[in-house]
Amino acid sequence: MTIAAKRLRWFIPIIWTVLFLLDGTISLLFQKWLYHDFLNISSQVLLMGVVSTSFHFDTERWLIWPAFVIGIFYDCFYLGIVGYYTFLLPMVVMIVRWIADYLPDSMLFQAVTYILMLIILEFALFILNSFFGDGIGFFTFVSTDLGPTLAANVIVFLLIYYPYKQLMKAISN
Amino acid sequence: MSKFFSNKKLIILLITIVAMIGFISISISIRDRRETPPVIQQIGNDAAGIASQIVSAPVNSIRTGLTSMVNLVNTYQDNERLKQQLDQLDQVKETNTTLRRENKALKRQLKLSATLTDYKEMNAAVISRSPASWQNQVVINKGQLNGVVKNMPVMSGSGLLGRVVEVNKTNSKVELISTDNKNTNRFAVEVKIGADKYLSGIVSRYNSAQHRLIISQLDTTEGVKAGDMVSTSGLGGLTPRGLFVGKVTSVRKDDYGLTNSVYVKPAANIDDFTVVTLIDRTVAGD
C-alpha cells in the first residue's frame, strides 16, 4: 500500500465523521428556518461528502465500510433507531461507484448523482417510515419534505463542491 | 445494466432490505421497552455527543457572539418594559413566599410529603438536533450520570417543550411536543376555565402551519374561551401538575363535526431554543 493510499484510509473516515456531526450542528443552528410551516428541510452534508468521495475515488472498494460504521453512528445518535442509514449509506456508496464508471468526474455529473442519491435516500426513508406507521401522505412528503430538502441541499452542494474537491485532491497526493 | 442486476447482486439487495427492516423493528421494540438503550449504543452515543460538542464549539461561539450583539440592541427597549413590571414583581414575590410557606405548613398538617405539583428542576444545553425532518428530536448534554430518567418532561423558557425519550450516560434525546410521531406518549393537560374549574384533555397534535397545539378528547368545551391558561394536569403518572403549556386561541369543530378541539398557542418557543429545563417529578408514578 502506498503512503497516499494509507493516508486516504485515515482521512476519509475523519472527514466523514466531521461532516456527520456538522449535520446536527447545522440543523440546530438553523432550526428556526429548517423546520418551518410547510418546509421540512433536512441537512444532508454527510451524504454530499459520501457521494463526492465515492465518485472521486470510485476504485476504492473499502469505502463501503466507513460508510457502514458512520451509518450506525448516525442511526444511534440522531434517530435512536438502528437500521436506516446503516444500510442506506453503504448502498449509496455502491450505487455511486457503479454510476461513476459511466460518467466523467465533473461538477455537473456529481451534482446530478448527488440529487439522484438524495431522492433515493429521502424516498427510502419515507417508505420505511410509512411501513413502520410513522408516515405522512405521499403528496405532503413531496411538497413539504422532498422538494425543500432538494432545493436547499443543492445550494449547499454548489457552495461546498469546490472546497471539498480541493480537500480530496490535497489528501490524495 | 444486465451485469449490475446479476443474480448475486439481487440476492444481496434482497437480504439487505430484509436485514434493514429486521434491524429497525428490533430497534424500535428495544427503545419502547427499555429505560436505557443497550450499552454498546450508549457508548456510541456518548462518544458522538462529546465529538459533536467539539465540532460545534466554534459555531456555537460565533452564535453566542451574534446573540449577545442582538441582545445589546434590544436592551434599551427591554429595560423600559421590564422597569414597569419590576414594581409589581416585588409584591408578587412576597405573596409567593407567603403562600409557599402556608402551603408547606398545611401539607405538614395533612402529613403529605409530596403532591402532584412538586418537582425539581435541572438545566441542560442542547448540543445537536436530528437532521431528519420527520423526527423532531434534539440531543441535550445531561444524561443518566446527572439523574436524567426516561419520560421526564422538558421545558424551554416558560412553557412545555417535550419529553426525554432516550437516556445515555452523558447525553439524552428529547422529543419535542410538536412531533408527528403517533407512537409517542401524549401529555395530559387541563384548561383553566374558571376560578376553580378545570377541564382535562390530551395534547394530540401540533399544527405547524399555525404554530398551535391541538387538545382533543375533552369531555366538553363549554366555557372554554380564548386566553384561558393551559397547563399539565399531572395525570398519567409521568408529568407533575402545573407546568405551563400555553394559552387558548380558539375552539374548533373536528373534521366530522362530532367533537371540539381546543387550539393552544404554546408558551415555549418551539422553533428556536438552545437551553432547556428538565423536570423531575417528586411523586413517583405507578
PDB file of C-alpha atoms in Angstrom, chain A residues 16-169:
ATOM      1  CA  TRP A  16     -16.947  11.929   7.089  1.00  0.00           C
ATOM      2  CA  THR A  17     -17.205  11.965  10.879  1.00  0.00           C
ATOM      3  CA  VAL A  18     -16.855  15.748  10.933  1.00  0.00           C
ATOM      4  CA  LEU A  19     -19.493  16.086   8.204  1.00  0.00           C
ATOM      5  CA  PHE A  20     -21.780  13.733  10.135  1.00  0.00           C
ATOM      6  CA  LEU A  21     -21.525  15.934  13.228  1.00  0.00           C
ATOM      7  CA  LEU A  22     -21.894  19.096  11.144  1.00  0.00           C
ATOM      8  CA  ASP A  23     -25.323  17.876  10.014  1.00  0.00           C
ATOM      9  CA  GLY A  24     -26.576  18.031  13.599  1.00  0.00           C
ATOM     10  CA  THR A  25     -24.922  21.376  14.270  1.00  0.00           C
ATOM     11  CA  ILE A  26     -26.410  22.909  11.120  1.00  0.00           C
ATOM     12  CA  SER A  27     -29.836  21.534  11.998  1.00  0.00           C
ATOM     13  CA  LEU A  28     -29.639  23.051  15.469  1.00  0.00           C
ATOM     14  CA  LEU A  29     -28.207  26.359  14.326  1.00  0.00           C
ATOM     15  CA  PHE A  30     -30.795  26.953  11.626  1.00  0.00           C
ATOM     16  CA  GLN A  31     -33.712  25.140  13.276  1.00  0.00           C
ATOM     17  CA  LYS A  32     -35.794  28.295  13.098  1.00  0.00           C
ATOM     18  CA  TRP A  33     -35.705  28.162   9.298  1.00  0.00           C
ATOM     19  CA  LEU A  34     -35.315  24.458   8.603  1.00  0.00           C
ATOM     20  CA  TYR A  35     -38.354  23.138  10.436  1.00  0.00           C
ATOM     21  CA  HIS A  36     -40.961  25.638   9.471  1.00  0.00           C
ATOM     22  CA  ASP A  37     -44.607  25.743   8.455  1.00  0.00           C
ATOM     23  CA  PHE A  38     -44.606  23.896   5.175  1.00  0.00           C
ATOM     24  CA  LEU A  39     -40.884  23.422   4.907  1.00  0.00           C
ATOM     25  CA  ASN A  40     -39.101  20.500   6.450  1.00  0.00           C
ATOM     26  CA  ILE A  41     -35.520  20.636   5.314  1.00  0.00           C
ATOM     27  CA  SER A  42     -33.054  18.025   6.468  1.00  0.00           C
ATOM     28  CA  SER A  43     -29.396  18.902   6.213  1.00  0.00           C
ATOM     29  CA  GLN A  44     -27.539  16.229   4.216  1.00  0.00           C
ATOM     30  CA  VAL A  45     -23.929  17.408   4.243  1.00  0.00           C
ATOM     31  CA  LEU A  46     -22.718  13.908   5.123  1.00  0.00           C
ATOM     32  CA  LEU A  47     -24.460  12.439   2.080  1.00  0.00           C
ATOM     33  CA  MET A  48     -22.822  15.063  -0.098  1.00  0.00           C
ATOM     34  CA  GLY A  49     -19.420  14.076   1.286  1.00  0.00           C
ATOM     35  CA  VAL A  50     -20.108  10.371   0.787  1.00  0.00           C
ATOM     36  CA  VAL A  51     -21.327  10.846  -2.802  1.00  0.00           C
ATOM     37  CA  SER A  52     -18.477  13.177  -3.718  1.00  0.00           C
ATOM     38  CA  THR A  53     -15.825  10.903  -2.183  1.00  0.00           C
ATOM     39  CA  SER A  54     -17.116   7.703  -3.758  1.00  0.00           C
ATOM     40  CA  PHE A  55     -17.420   9.494  -7.092  1.00  0.00           C
ATOM     41  CA  HIS A  56     -13.853  10.755  -6.918  1.00  0.00           C
ATOM     42  CA  PHE A  57     -12.312   7.505  -5.625  1.00  0.00           C
ATOM     43  CA  ASP A  58     -14.536   5.045  -7.451  1.00  0.00           C
ATOM     44  CA  THR A  59     -11.867   2.344  -7.377  1.00  0.00           C
ATOM     45  CA  GLU A  60     -11.568   2.282  -3.573  1.00  0.00           C
ATOM     46  CA  ARG A  61     -13.754  -0.678  -2.646  1.00  0.00           C
ATOM     47  CA  TRP A  62     -13.241  -0.322   1.118  1.00  0.00           C
ATOM     48  CA  LEU A  63     -15.239   2.950   1.250  1.00  0.00           C
ATOM     49  CA  ILE A  64     -18.318   0.867   1.956  1.00  0.00           C
ATOM     50  CA  TRP A  65     -17.043   0.015   5.471  1.00  0.00           C
ATOM     51  CA  PRO A  66     -16.562   3.556   6.840  1.00  0.00           C
ATOM     52  CA  ALA A  67     -19.987   4.356   5.335  1.00  0.00           C
ATOM     53  CA  PHE A  68     -21.448   1.406   7.254  1.00  0.00           C
ATOM     54  CA  VAL A  69     -19.832   2.415  10.570  1.00  0.00           C
ATOM     55  CA  ILE A  70     -20.804   6.077  10.254  1.00  0.00           C
ATOM     56  CA  GLY A  71     -24.296   4.924   9.279  1.00  0.00           C
ATOM     57  CA  ILE A  72     -24.550   3.063  12.593  1.00  0.00           C
ATOM     58  CA  PHE A  73     -23.407   6.148  14.481  1.00  0.00           C
ATOM     59  CA  TYR A  74     -25.881   8.291  12.550  1.00  0.00           C
ATOM     60  CA  ASP A  75     -28.747   5.977  13.452  1.00  0.00           C
ATOM     61  CA  CYS A  76     -27.782   5.785  17.125  1.00  0.00           C
ATOM     62  CA  PHE A  77     -27.040   9.438  17.660  1.00  0.00           C
ATOM     63  CA  TYR A  78     -29.675  11.203  15.604  1.00  0.00           C
ATOM     64  CA  LEU A  79     -32.512   8.760  15.077  1.00  0.00           C
ATOM     65  CA  GLY A  80     -32.257   6.440  18.073  1.00  0.00           C
ATOM     66  CA  ILE A  81     -33.296   3.568  15.794  1.00  0.00           C
ATOM     67  CA  VAL A  82     -30.592   1.446  14.145  1.00  0.00           C
ATOM     68  CA  GLY A  83     -31.190   0.343  10.571  1.00  0.00           C
ATOM     69  CA  TYR A  84     -31.882   3.340   8.379  1.00  0.00           C
ATOM     70  CA  TYR A  85     -28.528   4.894   7.469  1.00  0.00           C
ATOM     71  CA  THR A  86     -26.629   1.766   8.485  1.00  0.00           C
ATOM     72  CA  PHE A  87     -27.777   0.147   5.260  1.00  0.00           C
ATOM     73  CA  LEU A  88     -28.635   3.160   3.137  1.00  0.00           C
ATOM     74  CA  LEU A  89     -25.195   4.796   3.264  1.00  0.00           C
ATOM     75  CA  PRO A  90     -23.242   1.710   2.030  1.00  0.00           C
ATOM     76  CA  MET A  91     -25.932   1.317  -0.642  1.00  0.00           C
ATOM     77  CA  VAL A  92     -25.312   4.911  -1.742  1.00  0.00           C
ATOM     78  CA  VAL A  93     -21.568   4.188  -1.957  1.00  0.00           C
ATOM     79  CA  MET A  94     -22.213   1.117  -4.115  1.00  0.00           C
ATOM     80  CA  ILE A  95     -24.615   2.875  -6.485  1.00  0.00           C
ATOM     81  CA  VAL A  96     -22.317   5.891  -6.865  1.00  0.00           C
ATOM     82  CA  ARG A  97     -19.349   3.646  -7.569  1.00  0.00           C
ATOM     83  CA  TRP A  98     -21.342   1.946 -10.318  1.00  0.00           C
ATOM     84  CA  ILE A  99     -22.574   5.248 -11.805  1.00  0.00           C
ATOM     85  CA  ALA A 100     -19.078   6.783 -11.723  1.00  0.00           C
ATOM     86  CA  ASP A 101     -17.887   4.130 -14.189  1.00  0.00           C
ATOM     87  CA  TYR A 102     -20.085   5.645 -16.864  1.00  0.00           C
ATOM     88  CA  LEU A 103     -19.769   9.368 -16.101  1.00  0.00           C
ATOM     89  CA  PRO A 104     -16.785  11.732 -16.170  1.00  0.00           C
ATOM     90  CA  ASP A 105     -15.768  13.350 -12.862  1.00  0.00           C
ATOM     91  CA  SER A 106     -17.113  16.881 -13.272  1.00  0.00           C
ATOM     92  CA  MET A 107     -19.233  19.204 -11.172  1.00  0.00           C
ATOM     93  CA  LEU A 108     -22.343  18.753 -13.314  1.00  0.00           C
ATOM     94  CA  PHE A 109     -22.309  14.957 -13.197  1.00  0.00           C
ATOM     95  CA  GLN A 110     -21.525  14.926  -9.488  1.00  0.00           C
ATOM     96  CA  ALA A 111     -24.433  17.288  -8.868  1.00  0.00           C
ATOM     97  CA  VAL A 112     -26.784  15.063 -10.886  1.00  0.00           C
ATOM     98  CA  THR A 113     -25.593  11.986  -8.985  1.00  0.00           C
ATOM     99  CA  TYR A 114     -25.988  13.792  -5.679  1.00  0.00           C
ATOM    100  CA  ILE A 115     -29.567  14.846  -6.494  1.00  0.00           C
ATOM    101  CA  LEU A 116     -30.369  11.297  -7.568  1.00  0.00           C
ATOM    102  CA  MET A 117     -28.942   9.855  -4.341  1.00  0.00           C
ATOM    103  CA  LEU A 118     -30.775  12.451  -2.274  1.00  0.00           C
ATOM    104  CA  ILE A 119     -34.083  11.485  -3.894  1.00  0.00           C
ATOM    105  CA  ILE A 120     -33.386   7.777  -3.411  1.00  0.00           C
ATOM    106  CA  LEU A 121     -32.377   8.270   0.245  1.00  0.00           C
ATOM    107  CA  GLU A 122     -35.299  10.518   1.194  1.00  0.00           C
ATOM    108  CA  PHE A 123     -37.702   8.265  -0.657  1.00  0.00           C
ATOM    109  CA  ALA A 124     -36.338   5.138   1.039  1.00  0.00           C
ATOM    110  CA  LEU A 125     -36.705   6.852   4.435  1.00  0.00           C
ATOM    111  CA  PHE A 126     -40.263   7.845   3.534  1.00  0.00           C
ATOM    112  CA  ILE A 127     -41.200   4.291   2.527  1.00  0.00           C
ATOM    113  CA  LEU A 128     -39.624   2.841   5.679  1.00  0.00           C
ATOM    114  CA  ASN A 129     -41.438   5.383   7.846  1.00  0.00           C
ATOM    115  CA  SER A 130     -44.751   4.587   6.196  1.00  0.00           C
ATOM    116  CA  PHE A 131     -44.045   0.902   6.762  1.00  0.00           C
ATOM    117  CA  PHE A 132     -43.436   1.491  10.471  1.00  0.00           C
ATOM    118  CA  GLY A 133     -46.586   3.573  10.891  1.00  0.00           C
ATOM    119  CA  ASP A 134     -44.976   6.975  11.180  1.00  0.00           C
ATOM    120  CA  GLY A 135     -45.730   8.205   7.703  1.00  0.00           C
ATOM    121  CA  ILE A 136     -47.187  11.335   6.228  1.00  0.00           C
ATOM    122  CA  GLY A 137     -49.068  11.309   2.929  1.00  0.00           C
ATOM    123  CA  PHE A 138     -47.112  10.949  -0.303  1.00  0.00           C
ATOM    124  CA  PHE A 139     -48.037  14.371  -1.651  1.00  0.00           C
ATOM    125  CA  THR A 140     -47.328  16.067   1.671  1.00  0.00           C
ATOM    126  CA  PHE A 141     -43.947  14.356   1.681  1.00  0.00           C
ATOM    127  CA  VAL A 142     -43.075  15.515  -1.833  1.00  0.00           C
ATOM    128  CA  SER A 143     -44.191  19.103  -1.326  1.00  0.00           C
ATOM    129  CA  THR A 144     -43.055  19.787   2.238  1.00  0.00           C
ATOM    130  CA  ASP A 145     -40.055  17.475   2.674  1.00  0.00           C
ATOM    131  CA  LEU A 146     -38.508  16.285  -0.563  1.00  0.00           C
ATOM    132  CA  GLY A 147     -38.809  19.500  -2.569  1.00  0.00           C
ATOM    133  CA  PRO A 148     -37.396  21.950   0.001  1.00  0.00           C
ATOM    134  CA  THR A 149     -34.709  19.454   1.060  1.00  0.00           C
ATOM    135  CA  LEU A 150     -33.555  19.084  -2.551  1.00  0.00           C
ATOM    136  CA  ALA A 151     -33.537  22.822  -3.167  1.00  0.00           C
ATOM    137  CA  ALA A 152     -31.616  23.673  -0.003  1.00  0.00           C
ATOM    138  CA  ASN A 153     -29.102  20.852  -0.346  1.00  0.00           C
ATOM    139  CA  VAL A 154     -28.324  21.623  -3.989  1.00  0.00           C
ATOM    140  CA  ILE A 155     -27.395  25.151  -2.916  1.00  0.00           C
ATOM    141  CA  VAL A 156     -25.192  23.734  -0.161  1.00  0.00           C
ATOM    142  CA  PHE A 157     -23.665  21.372  -2.714  1.00  0.00           C
ATOM    143  CA  LEU A 158     -22.769  24.248  -5.021  1.00  0.00           C
ATOM    144  CA  LEU A 159     -21.212  26.097  -2.095  1.00  0.00           C
ATOM    145  CA  ILE A 160     -19.017  23.290  -0.806  1.00  0.00           C
ATOM    146  CA  TYR A 161     -18.278  21.361  -4.008  1.00  0.00           C
ATOM    147  CA  TYR A 162     -15.099  23.246  -4.837  1.00  0.00           C
ATOM    148  CA  PRO A 163     -13.560  23.334  -1.311  1.00  0.00           C
ATOM    149  CA  TYR A 164     -14.362  19.646  -0.876  1.00  0.00           C
ATOM    150  CA  LYS A 165     -12.763  18.793  -4.218  1.00  0.00           C
ATOM    151  CA  GLN A 166      -9.615  20.660  -3.190  1.00  0.00           C
ATOM    152  CA  LEU A 167      -9.610  18.742   0.088  1.00  0.00           C
ATOM    153  CA  MET A 168      -9.901  15.410  -1.747  1.00  0.00           C
ATOM    154  CA  LYS A 169      -7.090  16.454  -4.073  1.00  0.00           C
TER     155      LYS A 169
END
